[in-house]
Short mmCIF file of C-alpha atoms and ligand atoms in Angstrom, two decimals:
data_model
loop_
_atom_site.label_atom_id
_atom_site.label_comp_id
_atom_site.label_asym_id
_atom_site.label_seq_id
_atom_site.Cartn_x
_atom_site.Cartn_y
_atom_site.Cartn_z
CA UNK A 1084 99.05 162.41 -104.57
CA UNK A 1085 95.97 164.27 -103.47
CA UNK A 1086 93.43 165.48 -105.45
CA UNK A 1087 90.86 168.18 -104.20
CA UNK A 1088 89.02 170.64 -105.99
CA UNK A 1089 90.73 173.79 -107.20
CA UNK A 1090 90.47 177.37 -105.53
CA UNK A 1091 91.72 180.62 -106.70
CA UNK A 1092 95.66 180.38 -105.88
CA UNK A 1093 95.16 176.85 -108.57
CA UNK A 1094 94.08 179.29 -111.79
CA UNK A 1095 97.20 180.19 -113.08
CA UNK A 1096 99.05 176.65 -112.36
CA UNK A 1097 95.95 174.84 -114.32
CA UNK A 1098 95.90 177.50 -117.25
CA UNK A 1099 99.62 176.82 -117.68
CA UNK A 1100 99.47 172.84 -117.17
CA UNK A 1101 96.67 172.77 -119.54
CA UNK A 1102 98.66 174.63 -122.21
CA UNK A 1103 101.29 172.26 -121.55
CA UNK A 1104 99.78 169.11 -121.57
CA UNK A 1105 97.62 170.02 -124.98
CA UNK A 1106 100.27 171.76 -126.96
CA UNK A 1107 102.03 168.46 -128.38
CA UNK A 1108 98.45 167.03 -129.10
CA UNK A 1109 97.49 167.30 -132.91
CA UNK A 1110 94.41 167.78 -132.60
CA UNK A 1111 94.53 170.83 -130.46
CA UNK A 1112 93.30 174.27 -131.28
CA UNK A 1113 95.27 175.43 -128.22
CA UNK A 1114 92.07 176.95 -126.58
CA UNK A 1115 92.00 174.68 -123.52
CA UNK A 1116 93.07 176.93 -121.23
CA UNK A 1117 90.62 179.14 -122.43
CA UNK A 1118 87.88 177.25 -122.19
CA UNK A 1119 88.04 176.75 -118.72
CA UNK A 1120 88.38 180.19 -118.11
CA UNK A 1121 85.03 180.76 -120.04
CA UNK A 1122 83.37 177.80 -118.25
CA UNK A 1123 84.85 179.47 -114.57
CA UNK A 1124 83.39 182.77 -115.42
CA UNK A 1125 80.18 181.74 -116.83
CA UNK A 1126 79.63 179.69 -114.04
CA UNK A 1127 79.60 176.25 -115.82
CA UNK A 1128 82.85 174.96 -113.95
CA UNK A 1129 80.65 172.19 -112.08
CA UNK A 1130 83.60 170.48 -110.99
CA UNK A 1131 86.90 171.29 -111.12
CA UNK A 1132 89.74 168.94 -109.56
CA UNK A 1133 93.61 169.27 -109.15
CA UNK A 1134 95.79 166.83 -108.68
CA UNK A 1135 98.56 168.03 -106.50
CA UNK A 1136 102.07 166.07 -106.00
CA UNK A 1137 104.96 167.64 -104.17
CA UNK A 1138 102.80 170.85 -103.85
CA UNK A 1139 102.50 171.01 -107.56
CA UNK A 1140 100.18 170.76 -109.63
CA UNK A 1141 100.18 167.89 -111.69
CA UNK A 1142 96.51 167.39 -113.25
CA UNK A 1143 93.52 168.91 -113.35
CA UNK A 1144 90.00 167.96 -114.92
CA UNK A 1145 86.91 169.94 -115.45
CA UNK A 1146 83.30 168.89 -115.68
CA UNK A 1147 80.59 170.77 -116.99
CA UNK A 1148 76.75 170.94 -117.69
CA UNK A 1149 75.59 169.19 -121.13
CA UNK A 1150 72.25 169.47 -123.14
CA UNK A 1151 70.88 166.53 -124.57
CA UNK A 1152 68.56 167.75 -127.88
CA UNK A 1153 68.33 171.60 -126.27
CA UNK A 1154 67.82 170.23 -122.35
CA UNK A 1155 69.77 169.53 -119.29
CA UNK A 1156 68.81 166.51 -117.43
CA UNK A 1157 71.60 166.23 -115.00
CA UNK A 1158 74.29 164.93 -117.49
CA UNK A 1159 77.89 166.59 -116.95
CA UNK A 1160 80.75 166.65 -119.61
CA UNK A 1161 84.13 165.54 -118.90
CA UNK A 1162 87.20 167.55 -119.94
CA UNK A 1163 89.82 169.20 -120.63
CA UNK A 1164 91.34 166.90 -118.61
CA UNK A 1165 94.82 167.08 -118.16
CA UNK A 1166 98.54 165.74 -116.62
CA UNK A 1167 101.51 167.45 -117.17
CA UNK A 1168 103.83 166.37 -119.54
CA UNK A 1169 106.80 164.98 -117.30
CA UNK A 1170 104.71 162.68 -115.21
CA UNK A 1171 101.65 161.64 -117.59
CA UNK A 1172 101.49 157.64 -117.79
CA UNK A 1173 101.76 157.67 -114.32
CA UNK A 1174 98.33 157.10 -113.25
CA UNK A 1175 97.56 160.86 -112.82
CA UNK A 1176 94.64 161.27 -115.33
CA UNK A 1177 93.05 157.93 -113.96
CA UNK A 1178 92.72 158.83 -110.83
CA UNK A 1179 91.03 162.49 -111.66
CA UNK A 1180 88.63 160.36 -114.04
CA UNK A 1181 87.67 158.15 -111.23
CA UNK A 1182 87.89 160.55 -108.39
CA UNK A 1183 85.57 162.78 -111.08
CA UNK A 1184 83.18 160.58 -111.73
CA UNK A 1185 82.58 159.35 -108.26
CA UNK A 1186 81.84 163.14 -107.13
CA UNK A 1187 79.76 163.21 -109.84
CA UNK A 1188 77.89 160.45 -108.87
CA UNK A 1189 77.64 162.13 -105.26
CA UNK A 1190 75.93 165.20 -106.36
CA UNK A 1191 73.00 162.69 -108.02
CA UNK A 1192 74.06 163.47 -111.74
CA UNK A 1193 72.72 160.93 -113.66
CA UNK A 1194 75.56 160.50 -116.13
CA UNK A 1195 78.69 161.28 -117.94
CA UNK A 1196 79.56 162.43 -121.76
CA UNK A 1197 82.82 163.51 -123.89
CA UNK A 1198 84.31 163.43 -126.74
CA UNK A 1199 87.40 161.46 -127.08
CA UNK A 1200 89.86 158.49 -127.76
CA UNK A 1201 87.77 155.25 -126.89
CA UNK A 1202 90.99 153.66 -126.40
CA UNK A 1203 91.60 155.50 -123.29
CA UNK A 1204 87.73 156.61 -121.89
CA UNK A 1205 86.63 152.85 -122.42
CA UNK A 1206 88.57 151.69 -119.68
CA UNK A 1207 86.23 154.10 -117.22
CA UNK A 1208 83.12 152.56 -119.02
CA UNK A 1209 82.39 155.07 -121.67
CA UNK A 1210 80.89 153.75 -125.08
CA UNK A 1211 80.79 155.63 -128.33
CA UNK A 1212 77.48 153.42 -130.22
CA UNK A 1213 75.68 156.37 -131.40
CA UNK A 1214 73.67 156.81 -129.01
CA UNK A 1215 74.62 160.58 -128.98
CA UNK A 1216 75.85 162.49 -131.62
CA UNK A 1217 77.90 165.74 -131.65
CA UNK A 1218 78.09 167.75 -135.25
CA UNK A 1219 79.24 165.14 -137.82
CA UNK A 1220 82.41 163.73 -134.90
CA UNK A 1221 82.38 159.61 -135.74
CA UNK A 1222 80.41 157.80 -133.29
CA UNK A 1223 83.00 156.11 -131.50
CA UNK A 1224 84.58 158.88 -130.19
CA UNK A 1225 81.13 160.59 -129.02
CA UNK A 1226 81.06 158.41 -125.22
CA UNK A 1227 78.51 158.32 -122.62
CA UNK A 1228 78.08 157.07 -119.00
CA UNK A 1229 75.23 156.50 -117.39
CA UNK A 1230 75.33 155.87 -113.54
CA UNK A 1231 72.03 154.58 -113.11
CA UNK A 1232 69.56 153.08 -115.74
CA UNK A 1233 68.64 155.95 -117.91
CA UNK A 1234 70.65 155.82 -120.98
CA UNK A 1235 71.16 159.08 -123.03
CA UNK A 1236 69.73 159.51 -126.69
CA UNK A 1237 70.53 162.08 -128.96
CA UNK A 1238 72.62 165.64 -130.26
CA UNK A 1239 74.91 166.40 -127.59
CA UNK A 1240 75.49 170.02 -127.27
CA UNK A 1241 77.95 171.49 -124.17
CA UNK A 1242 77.93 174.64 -122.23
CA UNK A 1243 79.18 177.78 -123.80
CA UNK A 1244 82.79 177.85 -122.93
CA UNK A 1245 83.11 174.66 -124.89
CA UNK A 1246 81.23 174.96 -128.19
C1 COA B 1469 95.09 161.97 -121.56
C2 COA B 1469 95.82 162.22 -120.24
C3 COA B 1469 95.00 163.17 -119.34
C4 COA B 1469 95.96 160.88 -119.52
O1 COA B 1469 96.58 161.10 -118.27
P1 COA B 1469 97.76 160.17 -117.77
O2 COA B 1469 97.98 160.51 -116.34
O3 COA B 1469 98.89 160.28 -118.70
O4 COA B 1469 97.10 158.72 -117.96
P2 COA B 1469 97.17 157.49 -116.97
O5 COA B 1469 98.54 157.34 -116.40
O6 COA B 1469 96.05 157.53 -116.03
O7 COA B 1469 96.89 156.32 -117.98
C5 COA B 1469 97.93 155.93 -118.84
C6 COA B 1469 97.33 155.14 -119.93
O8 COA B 1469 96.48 155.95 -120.68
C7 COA B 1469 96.61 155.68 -122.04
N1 COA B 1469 96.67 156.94 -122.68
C8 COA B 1469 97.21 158.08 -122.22
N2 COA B 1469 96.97 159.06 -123.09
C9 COA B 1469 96.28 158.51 -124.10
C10 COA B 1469 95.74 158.99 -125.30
N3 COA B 1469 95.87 160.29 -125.65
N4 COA B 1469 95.08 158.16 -126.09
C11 COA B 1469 94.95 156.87 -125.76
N5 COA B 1469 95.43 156.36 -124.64
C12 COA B 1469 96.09 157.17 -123.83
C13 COA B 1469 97.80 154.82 -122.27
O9 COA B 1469 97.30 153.59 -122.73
C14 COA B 1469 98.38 154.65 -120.91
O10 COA B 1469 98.56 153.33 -120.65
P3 COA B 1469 99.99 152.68 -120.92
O11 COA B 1469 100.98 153.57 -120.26
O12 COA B 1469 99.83 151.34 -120.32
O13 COA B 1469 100.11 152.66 -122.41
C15 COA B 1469 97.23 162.82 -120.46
O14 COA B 1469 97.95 161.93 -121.27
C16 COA B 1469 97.24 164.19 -121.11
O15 COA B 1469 97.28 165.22 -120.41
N6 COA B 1469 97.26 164.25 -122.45
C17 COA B 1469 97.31 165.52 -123.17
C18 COA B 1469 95.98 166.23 -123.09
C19 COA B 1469 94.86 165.36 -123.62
O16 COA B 1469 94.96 164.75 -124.68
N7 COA B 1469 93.74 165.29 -122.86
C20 COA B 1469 92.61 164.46 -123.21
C21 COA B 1469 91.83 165.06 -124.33
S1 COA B 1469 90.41 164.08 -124.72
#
């Protein structure tokens, strides 16, 4: 599998595997696609990786500029990340988190924050304590990372495309 980031032939092919991948999930508005779209054209798609197998594309995650309490201080947010349905539990999403958060880390960003299921993100070092907070979302499933020291402290708001 390689993963590299996208470039314009990869739009429709992640529009469609994001649709896929999100319309079984319950909590889904179904605006995934969208989003990254909006983030793309706003100019807020800091990072945006495929994972290609067999010439297809198979995954695809997005990061994107936060604001912790109203500022940016080099924290990114992870997601919509996706795999497509036939081939997810194969190690596809992993490896975009990683590969993600490594480039990340490459381009001096000092951490990492998303919303999600602490059952999965804890295994790349995320915690959910509290220490930010996104509208009234339980804590556990509001997750930061912090590549260096600096830990991150309070209302997590993301870039357009995603509020
Ligand atoms: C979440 C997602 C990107 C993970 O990608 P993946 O390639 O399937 O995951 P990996 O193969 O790297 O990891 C598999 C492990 O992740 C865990 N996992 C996968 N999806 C999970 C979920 N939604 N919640 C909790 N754990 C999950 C499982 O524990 C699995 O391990 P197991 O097979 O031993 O049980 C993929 O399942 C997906 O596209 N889901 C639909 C869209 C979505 O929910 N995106 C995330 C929104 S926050």
């Amino acid at each position: 599998m390689e993963i590299r980031p996208e470039n314009p032939s990869d739009y429709a092919a992640i529009g469609r595997l994001t649709r896929a991948a999100f319309a079984p999930m319950p909590f889904s508005e179904g605006t995934e696609a969208e989003c990254i779209e909006k983030l793309r054209g706003d100019g807020d798609l800091t990072l945006s990786l495929v994972a290609i197998r067999d010439a297809e594309v198979v995954g695809h995650i997005a990061f994107s500029p936060v604001f912790i309490d109203e500022s940016f201080d080099g924290w990114y947010g992870l997601g919509p990340v996706s795999a497509s349905p036939e081939v997810q539990r194969t190690g596809i999403g992993s490896a975009l988190i990683n590969e993600g958060l490594e480039r990340l880390k490459q381009m001096d960003a000092k951490g990492c924050a998303l919303i999600g299921d602490p059952a999965y993100y804890s295994r790349f070092g995320f915690v959910g304590d509290g220490r930010l907070s996104y509208r009234n979302l339980p804590a556990r499933i509001v997750q930061w990372l912090a590549f260096y020291d600096a830990e991150p402290s309070g209302v997590l708001r993301y870039s357009p495309g995603l509020e």
